[in-house]
Coordinates of C-alpha atoms in Angstrom, one line a residue:
X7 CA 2.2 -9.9 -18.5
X8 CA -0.2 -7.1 -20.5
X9 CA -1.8 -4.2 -18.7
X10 CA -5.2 -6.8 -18.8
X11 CA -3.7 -9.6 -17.4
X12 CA -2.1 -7.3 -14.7
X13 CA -5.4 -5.9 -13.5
X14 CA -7.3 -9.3 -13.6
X15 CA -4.5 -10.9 -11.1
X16 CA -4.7 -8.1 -8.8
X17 CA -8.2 -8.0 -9.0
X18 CA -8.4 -11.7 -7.7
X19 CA -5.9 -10.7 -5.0
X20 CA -7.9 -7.6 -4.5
X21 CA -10.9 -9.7 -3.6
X22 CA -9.3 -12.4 -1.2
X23 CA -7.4 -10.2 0.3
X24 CA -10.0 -7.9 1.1
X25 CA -12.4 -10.2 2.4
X26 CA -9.4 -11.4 4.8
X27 CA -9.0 -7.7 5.8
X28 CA -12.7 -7.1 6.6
X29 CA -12.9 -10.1 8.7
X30 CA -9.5 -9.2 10.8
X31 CA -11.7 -5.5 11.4
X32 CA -15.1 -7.6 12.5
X33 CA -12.8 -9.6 14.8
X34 CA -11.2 -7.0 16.2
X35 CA -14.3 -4.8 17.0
X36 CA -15.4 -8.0 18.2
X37 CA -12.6 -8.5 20.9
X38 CA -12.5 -5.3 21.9
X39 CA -16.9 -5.4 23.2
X40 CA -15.8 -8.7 24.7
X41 CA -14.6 -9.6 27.8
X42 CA -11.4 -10.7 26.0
X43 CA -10.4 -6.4 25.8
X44 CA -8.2 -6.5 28.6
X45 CA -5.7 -9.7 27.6
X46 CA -6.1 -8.1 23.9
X47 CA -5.0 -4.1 25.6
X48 CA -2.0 -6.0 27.7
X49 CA -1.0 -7.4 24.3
X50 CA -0.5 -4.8 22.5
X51 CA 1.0 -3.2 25.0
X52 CA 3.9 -5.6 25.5
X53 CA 7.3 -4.7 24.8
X54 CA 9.4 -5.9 22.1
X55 CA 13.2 -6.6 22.3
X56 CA 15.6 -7.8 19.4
X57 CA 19.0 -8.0 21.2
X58 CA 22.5 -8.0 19.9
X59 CA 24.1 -7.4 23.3
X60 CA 22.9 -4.5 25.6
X61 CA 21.7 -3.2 22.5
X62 CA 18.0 -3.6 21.6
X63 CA 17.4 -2.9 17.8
X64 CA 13.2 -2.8 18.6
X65 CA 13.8 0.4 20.5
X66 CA 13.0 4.1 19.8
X67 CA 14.5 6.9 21.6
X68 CA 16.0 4.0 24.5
X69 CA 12.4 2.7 25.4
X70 CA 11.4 -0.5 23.8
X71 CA 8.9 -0.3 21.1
X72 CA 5.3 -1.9 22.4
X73 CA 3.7 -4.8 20.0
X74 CA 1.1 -2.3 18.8
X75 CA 4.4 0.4 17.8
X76 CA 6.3 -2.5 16.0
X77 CA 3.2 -3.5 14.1
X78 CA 2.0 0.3 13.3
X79 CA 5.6 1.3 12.5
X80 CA 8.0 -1.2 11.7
X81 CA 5.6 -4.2 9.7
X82 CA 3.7 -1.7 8.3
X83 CA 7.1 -0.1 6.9
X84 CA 7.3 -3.0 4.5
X85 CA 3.4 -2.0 3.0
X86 CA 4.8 1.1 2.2
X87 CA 7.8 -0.6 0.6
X88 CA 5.9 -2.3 -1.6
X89 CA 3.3 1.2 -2.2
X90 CA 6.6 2.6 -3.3
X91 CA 7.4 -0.3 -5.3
X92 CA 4.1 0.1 -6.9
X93 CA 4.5 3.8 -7.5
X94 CA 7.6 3.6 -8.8
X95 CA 6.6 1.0 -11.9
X96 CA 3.6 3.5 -12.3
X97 CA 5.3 5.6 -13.1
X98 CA 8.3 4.5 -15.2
X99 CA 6.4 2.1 -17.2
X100 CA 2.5 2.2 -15.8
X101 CA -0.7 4.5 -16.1
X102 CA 1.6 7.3 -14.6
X103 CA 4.5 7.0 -17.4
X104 CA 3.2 9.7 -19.7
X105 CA 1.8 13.1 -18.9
X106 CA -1.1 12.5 -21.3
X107 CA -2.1 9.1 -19.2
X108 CA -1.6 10.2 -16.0
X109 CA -3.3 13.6 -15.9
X110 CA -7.0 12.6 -15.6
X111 CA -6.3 10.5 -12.1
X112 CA -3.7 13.3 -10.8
X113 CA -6.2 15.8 -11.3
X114 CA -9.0 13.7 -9.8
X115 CA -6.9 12.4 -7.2
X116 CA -6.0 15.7 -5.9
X117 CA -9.9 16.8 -5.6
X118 CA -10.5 13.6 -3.8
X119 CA -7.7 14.6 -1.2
X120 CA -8.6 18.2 -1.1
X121 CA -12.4 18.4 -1.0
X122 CA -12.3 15.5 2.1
X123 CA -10.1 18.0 4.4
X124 CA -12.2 21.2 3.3
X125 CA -15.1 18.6 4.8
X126 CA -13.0 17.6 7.9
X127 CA -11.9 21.2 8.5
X128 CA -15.5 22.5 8.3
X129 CA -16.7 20.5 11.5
X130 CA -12.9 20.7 13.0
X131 CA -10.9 24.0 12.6
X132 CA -7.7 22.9 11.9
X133 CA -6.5 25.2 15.0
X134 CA -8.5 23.0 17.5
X135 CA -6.4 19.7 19.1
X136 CA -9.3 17.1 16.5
X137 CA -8.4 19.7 14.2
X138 CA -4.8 17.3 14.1
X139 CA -7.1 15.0 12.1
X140 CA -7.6 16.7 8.6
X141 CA -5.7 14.2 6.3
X142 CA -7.8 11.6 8.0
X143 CA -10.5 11.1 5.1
X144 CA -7.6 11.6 2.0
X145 CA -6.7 8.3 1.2
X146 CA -8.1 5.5 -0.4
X147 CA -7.6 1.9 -0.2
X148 CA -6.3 0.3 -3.1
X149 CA -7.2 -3.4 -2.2
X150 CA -10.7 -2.6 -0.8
X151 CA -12.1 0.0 -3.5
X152 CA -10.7 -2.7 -6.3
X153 CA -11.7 -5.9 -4.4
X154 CA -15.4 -4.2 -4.8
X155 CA -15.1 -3.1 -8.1
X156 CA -13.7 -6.7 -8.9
X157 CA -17.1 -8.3 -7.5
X158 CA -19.1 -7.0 -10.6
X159 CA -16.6 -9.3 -13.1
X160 CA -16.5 -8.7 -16.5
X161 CA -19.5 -5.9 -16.7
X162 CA -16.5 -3.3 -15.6
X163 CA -14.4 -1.4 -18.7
X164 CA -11.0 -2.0 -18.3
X165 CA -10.1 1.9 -18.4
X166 CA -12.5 2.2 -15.0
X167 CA -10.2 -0.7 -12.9
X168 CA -7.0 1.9 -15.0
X169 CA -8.6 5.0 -13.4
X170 CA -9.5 3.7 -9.9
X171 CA -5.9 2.2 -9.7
X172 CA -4.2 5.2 -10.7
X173 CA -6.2 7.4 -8.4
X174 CA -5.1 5.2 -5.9
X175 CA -1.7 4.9 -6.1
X176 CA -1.9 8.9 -6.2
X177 CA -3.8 9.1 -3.1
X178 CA -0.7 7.0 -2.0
X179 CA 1.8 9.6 -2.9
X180 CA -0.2 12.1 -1.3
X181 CA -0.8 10.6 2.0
X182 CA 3.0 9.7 2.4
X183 CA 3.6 13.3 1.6
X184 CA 1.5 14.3 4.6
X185 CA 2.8 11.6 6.7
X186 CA 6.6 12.7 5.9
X187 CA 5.6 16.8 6.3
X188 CA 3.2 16.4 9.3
X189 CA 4.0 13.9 11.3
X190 CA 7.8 14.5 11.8
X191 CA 8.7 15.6 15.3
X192 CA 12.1 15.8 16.9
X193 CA 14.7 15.5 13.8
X194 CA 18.0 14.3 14.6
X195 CA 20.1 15.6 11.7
X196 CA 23.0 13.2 12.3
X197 CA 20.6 10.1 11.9
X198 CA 19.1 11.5 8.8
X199 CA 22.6 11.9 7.6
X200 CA 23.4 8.1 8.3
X201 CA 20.2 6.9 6.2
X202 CA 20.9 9.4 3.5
X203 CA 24.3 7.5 2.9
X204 CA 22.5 4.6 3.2
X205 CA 20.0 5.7 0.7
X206 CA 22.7 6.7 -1.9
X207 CA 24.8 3.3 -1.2
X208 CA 21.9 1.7 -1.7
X209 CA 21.2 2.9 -5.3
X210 CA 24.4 2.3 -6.5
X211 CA 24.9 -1.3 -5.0
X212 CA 21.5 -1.8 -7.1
X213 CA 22.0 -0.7 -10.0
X214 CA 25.5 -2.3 -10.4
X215 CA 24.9 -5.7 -8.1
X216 CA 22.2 -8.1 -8.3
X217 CA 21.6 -8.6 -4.6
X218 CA 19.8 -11.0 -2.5
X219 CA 16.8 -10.7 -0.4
X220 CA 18.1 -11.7 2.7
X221 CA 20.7 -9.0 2.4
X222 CA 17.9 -6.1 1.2
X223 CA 16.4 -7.2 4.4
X224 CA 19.2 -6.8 6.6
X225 CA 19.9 -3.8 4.8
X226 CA 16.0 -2.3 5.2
X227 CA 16.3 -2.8 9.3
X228 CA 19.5 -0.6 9.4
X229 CA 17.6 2.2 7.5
X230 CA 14.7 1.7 9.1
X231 CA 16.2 2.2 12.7
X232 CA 18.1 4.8 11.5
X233 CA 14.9 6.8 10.2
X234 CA 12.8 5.4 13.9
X235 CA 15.6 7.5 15.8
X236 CA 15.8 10.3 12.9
X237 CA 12.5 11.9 13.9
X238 CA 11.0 11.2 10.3
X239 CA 8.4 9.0 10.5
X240 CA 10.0 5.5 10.0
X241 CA 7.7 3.8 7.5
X242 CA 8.9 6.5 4.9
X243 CA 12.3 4.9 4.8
X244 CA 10.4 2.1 3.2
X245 CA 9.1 4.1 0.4
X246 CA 12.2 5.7 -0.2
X247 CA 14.3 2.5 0.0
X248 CA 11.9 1.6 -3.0
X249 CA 12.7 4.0 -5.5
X250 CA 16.4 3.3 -4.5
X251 CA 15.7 -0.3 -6.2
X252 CA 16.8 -1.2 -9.6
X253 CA 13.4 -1.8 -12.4
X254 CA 15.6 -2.5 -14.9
X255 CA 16.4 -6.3 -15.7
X256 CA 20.3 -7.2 -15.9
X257 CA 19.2 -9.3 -18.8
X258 CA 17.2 -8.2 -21.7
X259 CA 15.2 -10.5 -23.0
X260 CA 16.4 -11.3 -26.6
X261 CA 19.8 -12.0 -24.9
X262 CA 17.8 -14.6 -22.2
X263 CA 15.8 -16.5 -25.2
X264 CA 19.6 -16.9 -27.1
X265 CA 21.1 -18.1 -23.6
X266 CA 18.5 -20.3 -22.8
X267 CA 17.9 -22.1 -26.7
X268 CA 22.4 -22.5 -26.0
X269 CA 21.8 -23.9 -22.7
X270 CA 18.7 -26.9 -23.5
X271 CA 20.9 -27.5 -26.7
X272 CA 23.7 -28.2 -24.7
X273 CA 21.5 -29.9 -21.7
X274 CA 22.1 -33.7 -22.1
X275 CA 18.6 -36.1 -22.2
X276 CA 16.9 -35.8 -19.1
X277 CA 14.2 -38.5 -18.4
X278 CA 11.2 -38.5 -16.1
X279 CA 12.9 -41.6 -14.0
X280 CA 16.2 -39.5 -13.4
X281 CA 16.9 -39.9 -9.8
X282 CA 20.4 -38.5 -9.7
X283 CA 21.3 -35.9 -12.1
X284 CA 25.2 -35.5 -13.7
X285 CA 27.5 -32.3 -13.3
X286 CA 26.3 -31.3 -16.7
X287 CA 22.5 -31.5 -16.3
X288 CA 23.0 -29.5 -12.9
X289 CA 25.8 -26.9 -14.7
X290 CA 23.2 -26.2 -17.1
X291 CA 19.7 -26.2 -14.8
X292 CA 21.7 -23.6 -12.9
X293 CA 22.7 -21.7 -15.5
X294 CA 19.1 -21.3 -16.8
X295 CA 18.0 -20.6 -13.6
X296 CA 20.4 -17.8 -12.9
X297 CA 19.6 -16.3 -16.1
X298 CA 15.6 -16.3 -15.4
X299 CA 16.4 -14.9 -12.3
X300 CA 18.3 -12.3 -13.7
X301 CA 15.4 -11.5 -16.8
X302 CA 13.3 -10.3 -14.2
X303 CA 13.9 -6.7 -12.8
X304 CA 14.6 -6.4 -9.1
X305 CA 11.6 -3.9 -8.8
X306 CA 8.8 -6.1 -10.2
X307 CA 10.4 -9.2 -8.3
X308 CA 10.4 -7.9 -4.8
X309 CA 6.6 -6.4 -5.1
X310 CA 5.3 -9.6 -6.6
X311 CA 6.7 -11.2 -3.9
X312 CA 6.0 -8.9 -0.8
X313 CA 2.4 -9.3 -2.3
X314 CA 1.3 -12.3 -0.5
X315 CA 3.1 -11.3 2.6
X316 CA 1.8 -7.8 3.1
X317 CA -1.9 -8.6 2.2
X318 CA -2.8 -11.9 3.6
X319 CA 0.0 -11.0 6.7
X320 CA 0.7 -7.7 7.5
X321 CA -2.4 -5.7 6.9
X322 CA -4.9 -8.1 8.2
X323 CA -2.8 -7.9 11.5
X324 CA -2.8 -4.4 11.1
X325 CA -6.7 -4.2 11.1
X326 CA -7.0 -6.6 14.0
X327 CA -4.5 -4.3 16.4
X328 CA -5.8 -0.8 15.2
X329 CA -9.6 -1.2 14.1
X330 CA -11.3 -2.7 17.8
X331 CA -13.7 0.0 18.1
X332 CA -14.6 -0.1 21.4
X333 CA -18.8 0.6 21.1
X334 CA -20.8 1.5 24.8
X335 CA -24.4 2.4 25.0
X336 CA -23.2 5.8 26.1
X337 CA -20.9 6.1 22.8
X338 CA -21.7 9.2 20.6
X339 CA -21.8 9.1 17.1
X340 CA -22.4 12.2 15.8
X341 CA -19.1 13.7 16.5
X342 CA -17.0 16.1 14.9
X343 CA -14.3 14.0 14.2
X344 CA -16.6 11.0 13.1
X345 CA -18.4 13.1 10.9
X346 CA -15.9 15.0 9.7
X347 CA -13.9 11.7 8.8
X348 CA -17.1 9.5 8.0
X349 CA -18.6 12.4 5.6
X350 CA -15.1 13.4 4.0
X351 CA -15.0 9.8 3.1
X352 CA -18.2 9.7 1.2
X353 CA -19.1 12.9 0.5
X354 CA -15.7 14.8 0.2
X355 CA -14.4 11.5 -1.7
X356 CA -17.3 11.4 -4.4
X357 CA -17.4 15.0 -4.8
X358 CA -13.9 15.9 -4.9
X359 CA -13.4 12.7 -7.7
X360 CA -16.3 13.5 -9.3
X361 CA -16.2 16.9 -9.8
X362 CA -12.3 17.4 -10.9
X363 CA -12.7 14.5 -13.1
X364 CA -15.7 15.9 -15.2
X365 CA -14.0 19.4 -14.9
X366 CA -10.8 18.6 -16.7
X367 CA -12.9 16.4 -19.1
X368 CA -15.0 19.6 -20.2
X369 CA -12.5 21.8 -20.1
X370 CA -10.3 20.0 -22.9
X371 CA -7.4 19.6 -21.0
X372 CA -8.0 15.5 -21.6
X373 CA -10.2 13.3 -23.1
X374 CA -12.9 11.0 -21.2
X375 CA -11.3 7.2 -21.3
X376 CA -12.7 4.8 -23.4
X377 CA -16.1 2.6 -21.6
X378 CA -16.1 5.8 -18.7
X379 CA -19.7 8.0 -18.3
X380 CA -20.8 10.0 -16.0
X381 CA -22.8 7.3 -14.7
X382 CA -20.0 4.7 -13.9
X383 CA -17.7 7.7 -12.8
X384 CA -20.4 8.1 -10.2
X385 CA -19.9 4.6 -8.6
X386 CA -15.9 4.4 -9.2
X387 CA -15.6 8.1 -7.4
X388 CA -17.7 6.6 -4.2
X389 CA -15.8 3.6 -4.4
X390 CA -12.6 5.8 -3.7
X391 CA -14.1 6.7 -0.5
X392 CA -13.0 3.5 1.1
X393 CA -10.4 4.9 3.2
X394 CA -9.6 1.7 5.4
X395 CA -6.1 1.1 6.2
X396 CA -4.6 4.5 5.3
X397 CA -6.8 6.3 7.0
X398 CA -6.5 4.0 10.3
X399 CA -3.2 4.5 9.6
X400 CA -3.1 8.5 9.8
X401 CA -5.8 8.3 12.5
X402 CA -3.2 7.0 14.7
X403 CA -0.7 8.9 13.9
X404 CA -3.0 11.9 14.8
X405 CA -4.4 10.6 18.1
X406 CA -3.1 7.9 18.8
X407 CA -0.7 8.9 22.0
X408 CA -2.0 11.7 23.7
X409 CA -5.9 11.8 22.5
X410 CA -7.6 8.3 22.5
X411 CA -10.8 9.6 22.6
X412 CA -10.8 11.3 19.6
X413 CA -9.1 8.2 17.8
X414 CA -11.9 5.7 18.6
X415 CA -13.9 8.2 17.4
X416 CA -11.7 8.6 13.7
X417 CA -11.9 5.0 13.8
X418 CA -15.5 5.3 13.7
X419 CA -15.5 7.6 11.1
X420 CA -13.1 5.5 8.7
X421 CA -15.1 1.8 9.6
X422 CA -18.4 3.7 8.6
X423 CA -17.3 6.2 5.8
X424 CA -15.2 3.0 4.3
X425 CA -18.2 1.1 4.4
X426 CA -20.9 3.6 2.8
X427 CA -18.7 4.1 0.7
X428 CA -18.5 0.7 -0.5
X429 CA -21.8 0.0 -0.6
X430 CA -23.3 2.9 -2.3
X431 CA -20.4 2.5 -5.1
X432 CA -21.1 -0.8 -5.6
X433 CA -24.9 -0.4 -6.4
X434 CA -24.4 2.8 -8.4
X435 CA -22.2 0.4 -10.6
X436 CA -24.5 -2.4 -10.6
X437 CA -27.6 -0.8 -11.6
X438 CA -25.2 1.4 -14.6
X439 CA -23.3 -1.1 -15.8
X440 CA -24.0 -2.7 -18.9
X441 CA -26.2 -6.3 -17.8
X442 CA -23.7 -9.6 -18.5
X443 CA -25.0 -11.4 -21.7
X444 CA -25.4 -15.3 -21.7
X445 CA -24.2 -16.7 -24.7

């Protein structure tokens, strides 16, 4: 599949996949002004047990993780699997592979991550308890900024979907950096210990086994309880699992296109009617079989299909247990954390993108992609405002527990910012993009 194709796929994902996320937020926010709020509250506050004896794997610290825990950090464990899936290929064979390619999105990543929490900080000192906050407004949301960019078709260059994309997965890096550094509490060496040799068995099983998704699964809960109990926060052990999985195929494929022109040579007639097949046909079906499965690395296999799963499934769930923003006629807007969150996420965003983009562009240190002005730039660097799930994601991390206040008022920051955000980039890029002509 070529780097077009690639982006054309996703972008159709993007879209659907979006559109299913936004409608999981609206019925959430929804629930939670209707008089369905308590039955949804008693929900997600359910416990969760997965026994094998006395011994209750769904269980952090001996307490029983609650519905809204398990989603938050054990489903949401296997979306940053796949983010580190994502930034893995990136970066061995992807828009991140070569210094050259990748500097123009690092760089403009890192003002979109730094200029946000300058923004935060200035209406929340960072020594305050909202000051907990600041990384907040960093991250955008890969499926949400595309899904927009997607809606304008074919009047997009391909290097803007490139750039956005890259940033992205960037602002990914950076957020699980923060998540990893900030929001660890409580290590247990001997547990990190335990998923370290995990880790390194891991990586050696995959590079010399092919092995099967039913045991990567198995294998994923051990780590992942051992990272829940290690202190480090427990979707990490998802990203770092990732890069632990084998991209390289265990069959190249000019040794795949000899086995399988042996193999249908040797294949005896098949005909539509053929109810019942003979050993042959099925030794040789199978053996063509095995060998496809083998031409595809384990990397690319397990993202394409953790795809569907995490953004029709997982996220959309996600939204609908963490974004019911709970709005009364006393409920202030104007906050600090809701303006520092909502602002950092379309002004910090489009300045921070903006500016470091056109800054290492005049400076020399790389050259402005192909179909990119400063027009377009304009709408793609608002467009990486959309924080959405990250951001939700962080918010609750922040406040979550002990501060609910200020997290209904984060999430009131991200839902707005996100959507601003969204907007604004979107006409920016309709009015600057080039018209679609009719043949």
């Amino acid at each position: 599949m070529t780097l077009v194709e690639r982006i054309k796929r996703f972008s159709k994902m993007s879209i659907a996949s979006s559109v299913l996320l936004f409608c999981a937020a609206i019925a959430a926010a929804v629930v939670a002004n209707s008089s369905l709020f308590p039955d949804y509250t008693a929900f997600l506050n359910q416990e969760m047990h997965f026994r094998i004896g006395a011994f209750n794997v769904f269980s952090h610290g001996g307490h029983p993780l609650k519905v809204i825990e398990f989603i938050n950090d054990g489903l949401m464990t296997l979306f940053f699997f796949m983010v580190g899936l994502e930034i893995k290929r990136e970066v061995l064979a992807g828009d991140l592979s070569s210094v050259r390619q990748a500097l123009l999105p690092i760089l403009a990543a890192c003002g979109g991550m730094i200029v946000p929490v300058l923004v935060y900080a200035f209406f929340n000192h960072p020594g305050e308890l909202t000051g907990r906050g600041l990384a907040i407004p960093m991250a955008t949301d890969i499926a949400f900024s595309l899904g927009v960019l997607s809606l304008l078709g074919t009047r997009v260059p391909v290097s803007l979907k490139i750039f956005l994309t890259a940033l992205a997965v960037v602002d990914d890096i950076g957020g699980i950096l923060v998540i990893a550094i900030f929001y660890s509490t409580h290590l247990s060496l001997w547990y990190l210990v335990a998923a370290a040799v995990m880790f390194i068995l891991m990586y050696y099983l995959s590079k010399n086994y092919q092995l099967s998704e039913v045991f990567l699964f198995a294998y994923g809960v051990i780590v992942w309880y051992l990272f829940l109990q290690s202190g480090v926060h427990s979707t990490i052990a998802g990203v770092i699992l990732a890069f632990c999985i084998r991209a390289r195929p265990q069959l190249g494929v000019g040794k795949y296109i000899d086995r399988i022109r042996t193999s249908l040579q040797n294949l005896p007639a098949l005909k539509d009617d053929n109810v019942v097949l003979n050993q042959t046909q099925i030794n040789q079906l199978e053996d063509i079989a095995r060998a496809s499965n083998r031409v595809i690395g384990p990397l690319q296999k397990l993202e394409h299909e953790l795809h569907t799963a995490v953004n029709y499934w997982i996220l959309p769930l996600f939204a609908f247990v963490n974004a019911g923003l709970v709005v009364k006629g006393d409920t202030e807007i104007f906050t600090p954390v809701a303006l520092g969150v909502g602002l950092g996420l379309v002004v910090g965003k489009f300045v921070g993108v903006y500016s470091f983009t056109w800054a290492t562009i005049k400076l020399g240190i790389t050259k402005k992609p192909e179909g990119m002005n400063w027009s377009n730039l304009a709408g793609v660097s608002l467009l990486a405002g959309i924080g959405f799930t990250v951001s939700l994601f962080i918010g609750n991390l922040s406040f979550g527990k002990n501060h609910p206040e200020f997290l209904e008022q984060a999430k009131l920051g991200v839902i707005g910012g996100s959507l601003v955000a969204g907007i604004l980039g979107f006409l920016v890029l309709h009015f600057v993009l080039p018209k679609e002509t009719k043949e």
